[in-house]
Tab-separated table of C-alpha atoms in Angstrom:
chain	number	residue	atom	x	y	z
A	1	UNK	CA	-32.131	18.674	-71.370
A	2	UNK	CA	-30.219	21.167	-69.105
A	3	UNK	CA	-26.911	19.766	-67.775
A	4	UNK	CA	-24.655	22.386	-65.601
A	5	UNK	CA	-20.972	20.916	-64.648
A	6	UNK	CA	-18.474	22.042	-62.524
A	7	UNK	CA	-15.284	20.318	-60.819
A	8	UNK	CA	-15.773	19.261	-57.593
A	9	UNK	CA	-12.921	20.224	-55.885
A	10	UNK	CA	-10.301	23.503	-55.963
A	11	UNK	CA	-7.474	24.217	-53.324
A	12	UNK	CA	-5.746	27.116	-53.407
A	13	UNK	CA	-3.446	29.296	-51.032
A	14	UNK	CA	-4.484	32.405	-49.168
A	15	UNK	CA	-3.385	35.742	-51.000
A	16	UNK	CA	-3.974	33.557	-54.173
A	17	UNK	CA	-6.591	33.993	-57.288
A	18	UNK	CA	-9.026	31.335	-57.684
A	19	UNK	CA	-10.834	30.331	-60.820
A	20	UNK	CA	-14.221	28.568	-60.528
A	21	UNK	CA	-15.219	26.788	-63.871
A	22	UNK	CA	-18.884	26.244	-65.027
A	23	UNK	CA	-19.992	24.661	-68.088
A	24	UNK	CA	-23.834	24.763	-69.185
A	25	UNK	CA	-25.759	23.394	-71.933
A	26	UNK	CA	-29.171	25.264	-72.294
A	27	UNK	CA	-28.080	28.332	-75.360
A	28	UNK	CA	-31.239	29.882	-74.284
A	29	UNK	CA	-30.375	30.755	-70.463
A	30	UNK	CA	-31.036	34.083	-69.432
A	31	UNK	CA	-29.399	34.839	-66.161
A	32	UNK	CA	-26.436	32.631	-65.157
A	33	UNK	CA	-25.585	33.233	-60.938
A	34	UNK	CA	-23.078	31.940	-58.568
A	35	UNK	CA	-23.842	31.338	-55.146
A	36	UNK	CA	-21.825	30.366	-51.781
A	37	UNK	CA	-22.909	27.838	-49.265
A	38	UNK	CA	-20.996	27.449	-45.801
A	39	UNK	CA	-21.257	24.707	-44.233
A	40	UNK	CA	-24.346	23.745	-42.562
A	41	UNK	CA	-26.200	26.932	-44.169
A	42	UNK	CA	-28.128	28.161	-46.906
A	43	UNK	CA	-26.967	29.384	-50.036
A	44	UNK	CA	-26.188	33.044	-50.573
A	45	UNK	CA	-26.664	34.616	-53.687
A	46	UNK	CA	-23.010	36.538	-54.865
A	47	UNK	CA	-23.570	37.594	-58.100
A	48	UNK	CA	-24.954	36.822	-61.212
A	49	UNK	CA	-24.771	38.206	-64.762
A	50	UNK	CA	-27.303	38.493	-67.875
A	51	UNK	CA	-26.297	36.546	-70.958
A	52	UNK	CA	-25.659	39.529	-72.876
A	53	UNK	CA	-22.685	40.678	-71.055
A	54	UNK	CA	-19.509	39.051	-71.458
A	55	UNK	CA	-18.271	40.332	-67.588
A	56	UNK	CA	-19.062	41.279	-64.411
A	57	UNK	CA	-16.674	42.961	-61.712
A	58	UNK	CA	-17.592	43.364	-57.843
A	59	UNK	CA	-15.087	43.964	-55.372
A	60	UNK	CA	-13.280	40.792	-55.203
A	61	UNK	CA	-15.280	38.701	-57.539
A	62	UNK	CA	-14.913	38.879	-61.172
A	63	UNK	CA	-17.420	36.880	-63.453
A	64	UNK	CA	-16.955	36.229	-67.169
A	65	UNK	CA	-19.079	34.649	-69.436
A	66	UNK	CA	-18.225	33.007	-73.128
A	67	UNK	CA	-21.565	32.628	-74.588
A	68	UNK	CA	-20.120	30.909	-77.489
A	69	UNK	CA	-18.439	28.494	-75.700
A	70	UNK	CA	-21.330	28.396	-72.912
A	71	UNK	CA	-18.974	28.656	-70.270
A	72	UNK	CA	-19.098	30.754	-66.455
A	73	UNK	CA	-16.606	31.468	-64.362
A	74	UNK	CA	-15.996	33.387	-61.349
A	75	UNK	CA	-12.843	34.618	-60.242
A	76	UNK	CA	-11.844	35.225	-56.392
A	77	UNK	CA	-9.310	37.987	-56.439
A	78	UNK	CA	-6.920	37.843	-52.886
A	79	UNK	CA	-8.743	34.209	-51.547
A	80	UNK	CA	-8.809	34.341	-47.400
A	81	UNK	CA	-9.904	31.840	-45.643
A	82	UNK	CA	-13.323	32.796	-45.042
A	83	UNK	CA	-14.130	32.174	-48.544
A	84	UNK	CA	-13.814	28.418	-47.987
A	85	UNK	CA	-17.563	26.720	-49.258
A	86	UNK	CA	-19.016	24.993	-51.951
A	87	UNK	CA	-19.814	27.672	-54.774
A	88	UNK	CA	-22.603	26.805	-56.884
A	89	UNK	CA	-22.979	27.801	-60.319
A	90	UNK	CA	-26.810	27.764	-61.804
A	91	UNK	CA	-28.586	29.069	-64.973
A	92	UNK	CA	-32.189	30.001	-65.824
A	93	UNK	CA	-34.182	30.483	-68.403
A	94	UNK	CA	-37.752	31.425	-67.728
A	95	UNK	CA	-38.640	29.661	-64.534
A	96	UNK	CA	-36.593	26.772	-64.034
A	97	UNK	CA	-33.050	26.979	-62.301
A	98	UNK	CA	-30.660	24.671	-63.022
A	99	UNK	CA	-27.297	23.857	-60.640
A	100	UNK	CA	-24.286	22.741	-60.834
A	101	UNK	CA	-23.136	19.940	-58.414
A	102	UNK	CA	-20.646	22.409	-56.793
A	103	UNK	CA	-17.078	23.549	-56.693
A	104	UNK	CA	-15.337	23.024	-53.322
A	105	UNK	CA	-12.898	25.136	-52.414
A	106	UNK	CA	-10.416	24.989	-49.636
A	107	UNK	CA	-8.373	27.893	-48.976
A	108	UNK	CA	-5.053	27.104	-47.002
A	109	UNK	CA	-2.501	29.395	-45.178
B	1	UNK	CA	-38.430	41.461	-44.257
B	2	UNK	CA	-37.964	37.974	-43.433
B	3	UNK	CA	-37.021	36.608	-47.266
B	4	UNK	CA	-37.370	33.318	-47.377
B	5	UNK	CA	-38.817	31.231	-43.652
B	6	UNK	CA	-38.820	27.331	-43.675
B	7	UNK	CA	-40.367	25.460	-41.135
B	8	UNK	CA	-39.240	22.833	-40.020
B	9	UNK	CA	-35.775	23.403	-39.498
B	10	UNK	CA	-34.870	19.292	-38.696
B	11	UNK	CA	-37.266	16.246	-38.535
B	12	UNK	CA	-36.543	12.348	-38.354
B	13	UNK	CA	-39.415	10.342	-39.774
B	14	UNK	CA	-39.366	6.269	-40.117
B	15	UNK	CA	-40.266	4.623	-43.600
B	16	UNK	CA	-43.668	5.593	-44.382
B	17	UNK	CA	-44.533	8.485	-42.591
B	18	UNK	CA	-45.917	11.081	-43.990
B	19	UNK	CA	-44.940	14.971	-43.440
B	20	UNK	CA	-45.247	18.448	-44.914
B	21	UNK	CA	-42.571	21.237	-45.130
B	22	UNK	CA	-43.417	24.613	-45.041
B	23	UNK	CA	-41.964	27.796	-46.894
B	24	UNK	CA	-43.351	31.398	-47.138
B	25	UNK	CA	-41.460	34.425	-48.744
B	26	UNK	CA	-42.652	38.374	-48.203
B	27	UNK	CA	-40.678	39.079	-51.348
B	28	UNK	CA	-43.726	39.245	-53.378
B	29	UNK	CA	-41.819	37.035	-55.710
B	30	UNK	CA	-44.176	34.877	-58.251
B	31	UNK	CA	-42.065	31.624	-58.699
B	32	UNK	CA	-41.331	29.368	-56.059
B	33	UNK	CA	-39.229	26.227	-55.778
B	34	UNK	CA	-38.263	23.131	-53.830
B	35	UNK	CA	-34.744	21.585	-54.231
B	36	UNK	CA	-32.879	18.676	-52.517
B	37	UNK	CA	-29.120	18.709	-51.959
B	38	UNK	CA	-27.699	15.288	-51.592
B	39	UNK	CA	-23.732	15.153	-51.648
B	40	UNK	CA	-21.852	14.887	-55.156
B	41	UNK	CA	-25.032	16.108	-56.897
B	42	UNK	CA	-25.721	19.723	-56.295
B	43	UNK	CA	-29.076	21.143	-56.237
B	44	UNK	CA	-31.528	19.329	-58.173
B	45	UNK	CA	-35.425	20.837	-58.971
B	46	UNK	CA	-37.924	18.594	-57.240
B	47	UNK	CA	-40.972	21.072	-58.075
B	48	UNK	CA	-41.374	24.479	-58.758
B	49	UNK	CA	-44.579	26.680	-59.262
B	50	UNK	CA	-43.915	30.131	-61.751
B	51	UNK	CA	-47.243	31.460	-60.235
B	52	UNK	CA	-50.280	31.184	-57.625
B	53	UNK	CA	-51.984	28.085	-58.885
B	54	UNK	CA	-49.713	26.561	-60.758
B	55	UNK	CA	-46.953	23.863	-60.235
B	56	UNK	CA	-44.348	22.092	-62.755
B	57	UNK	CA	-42.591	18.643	-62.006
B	58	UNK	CA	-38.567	19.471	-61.879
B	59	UNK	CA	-35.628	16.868	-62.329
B	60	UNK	CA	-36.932	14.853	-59.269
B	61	UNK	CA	-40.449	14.639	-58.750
B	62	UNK	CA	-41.533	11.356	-57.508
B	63	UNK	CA	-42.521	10.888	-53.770
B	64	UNK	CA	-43.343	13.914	-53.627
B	65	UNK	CA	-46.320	16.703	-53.764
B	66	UNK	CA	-46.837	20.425	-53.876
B	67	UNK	CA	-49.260	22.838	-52.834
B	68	UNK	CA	-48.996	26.602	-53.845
B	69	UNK	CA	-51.367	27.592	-51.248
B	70	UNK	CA	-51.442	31.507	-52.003
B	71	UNK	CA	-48.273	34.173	-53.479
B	72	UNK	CA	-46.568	33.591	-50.536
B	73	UNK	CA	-46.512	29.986	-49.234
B	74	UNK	CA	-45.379	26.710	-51.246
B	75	UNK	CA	-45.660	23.167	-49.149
B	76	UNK	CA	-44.178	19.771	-50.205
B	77	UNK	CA	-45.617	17.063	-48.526
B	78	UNK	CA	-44.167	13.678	-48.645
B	79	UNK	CA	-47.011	11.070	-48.552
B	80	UNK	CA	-44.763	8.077	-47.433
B	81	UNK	CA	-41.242	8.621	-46.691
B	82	UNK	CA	-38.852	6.344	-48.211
B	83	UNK	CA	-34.833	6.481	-47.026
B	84	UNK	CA	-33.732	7.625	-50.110
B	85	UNK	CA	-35.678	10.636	-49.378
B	86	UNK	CA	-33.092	11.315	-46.705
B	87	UNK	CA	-31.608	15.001	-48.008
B	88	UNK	CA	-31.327	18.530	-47.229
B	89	UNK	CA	-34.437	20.308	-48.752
B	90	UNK	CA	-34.270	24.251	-49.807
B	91	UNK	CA	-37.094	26.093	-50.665
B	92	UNK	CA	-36.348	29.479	-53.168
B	93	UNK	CA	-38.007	32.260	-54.618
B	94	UNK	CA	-37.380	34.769	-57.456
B	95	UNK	CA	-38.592	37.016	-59.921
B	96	UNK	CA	-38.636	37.050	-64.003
B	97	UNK	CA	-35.744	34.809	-63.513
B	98	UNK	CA	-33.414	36.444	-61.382
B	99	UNK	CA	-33.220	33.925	-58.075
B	100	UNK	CA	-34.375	36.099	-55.120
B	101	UNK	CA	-33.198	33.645	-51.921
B	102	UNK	CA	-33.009	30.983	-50.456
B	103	UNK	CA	-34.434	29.397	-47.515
B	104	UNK	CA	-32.211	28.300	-44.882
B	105	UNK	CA	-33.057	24.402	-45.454
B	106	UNK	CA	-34.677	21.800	-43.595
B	107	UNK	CA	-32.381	18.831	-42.595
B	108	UNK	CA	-34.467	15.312	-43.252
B	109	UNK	CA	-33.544	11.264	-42.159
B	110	UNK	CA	-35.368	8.556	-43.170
B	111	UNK	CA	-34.839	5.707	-41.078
């Protein structure tokens, strides 16, 4: 069936890059997404990119996508602090939408 | 344009009580979903429904029923709670696939 993994947990310091990983098992996924929960809310859609295209740039977020390898990941250019949340990676194909467990990350000063 | 409304926002129910949680979207969207979030284990489906009158069984299905009332409204209604229903529960919509939003949650204990 589907299966979407990430790592749990990624600390990194402010002014720094981080790197979100994603691996997914369904070769048939259409749209793969990341989203951002804070805590206590919702989650917010930030991007997401079609399986055709290998990347995707907005502002600070870069996402690239190795089909092949059926991996996601999203890229936080200059990390503040306000990006600290749990970013969820998730993949569809048709109607269902599968997540991740969720990435972690704590930005420190 | 509200997106996504859940109602209720928190509840506490004892063991075998029986409730129903709302959602509506005004996104027009087709496909609706439920999700639970429990810690360590991400999102995981619970039921979805692609389109008025229909409804598919996700990862997690037991306990629980749906209702895709009209386009706009999806209930899930737990019969008999059970502890291990305690969870955060997000309702979603989207369109042909690309996730529209998310609810803001509705916060549930079991005791």
């Amino acid at each position: 069936g589907e299966d979407v993994e990430q790592s749990l947990f990624l600390s990194v310091r402010e002014g720094d890059s981080s790197v979100i990983n994603c691996t997914y098992t369904d070769s048939s996924s259409t749209y793969l997404y990341w989203y951002k929960q804070e805590p206590g809310a919702g989650l917010q859609l930030l991007t997401y990119i079609f399986s055709n295209m290998d990347m995707k740039q907005d502002q600070r977020l870069t996402v690239l996508l190795n089909k092949k390898d059926k991996h996601l990941s999203l890229r936080i250019a200059d990390t503040q602090t306000g990006d600290s949340a749990i970013y969820f990676c998730a993949e569809s194909n048709g109607d269902k939408l599968i997540f991740g467990t969720g990435t972690r990350l704590q930005v420190f000063p | 344009n509200a997106g996504v409304t859940q109602t209720p926002k928190f509840q506490v129910l004892k063991t075998g009580q029986s409730m129903t949680l709302q959602c509506a979207q005004d996104m027009n969207h087709n496909s609706m979903y439920w999700y639970r979030q429990d810690p360590g284990m991400g999102l995981r489906l619970i039921y979805y429904s692609a389109s008025e009158g229909t409804t598919d069984k996700g990862e997690v299905p037991n306990g629980y029923n749906v209702s895709r009332l009209n386009k706009r409204e999806f209930s899930l209604r737990l019969e008999s709670a059970a502890p291990s229903q305690t969870s955060v529960y997000f309702c979603a919509s989207s369109e042909l696939g690309r996730l529209g939003s998310f609810g803001p949650g509705t916060r549930l204990t079991v005791t």
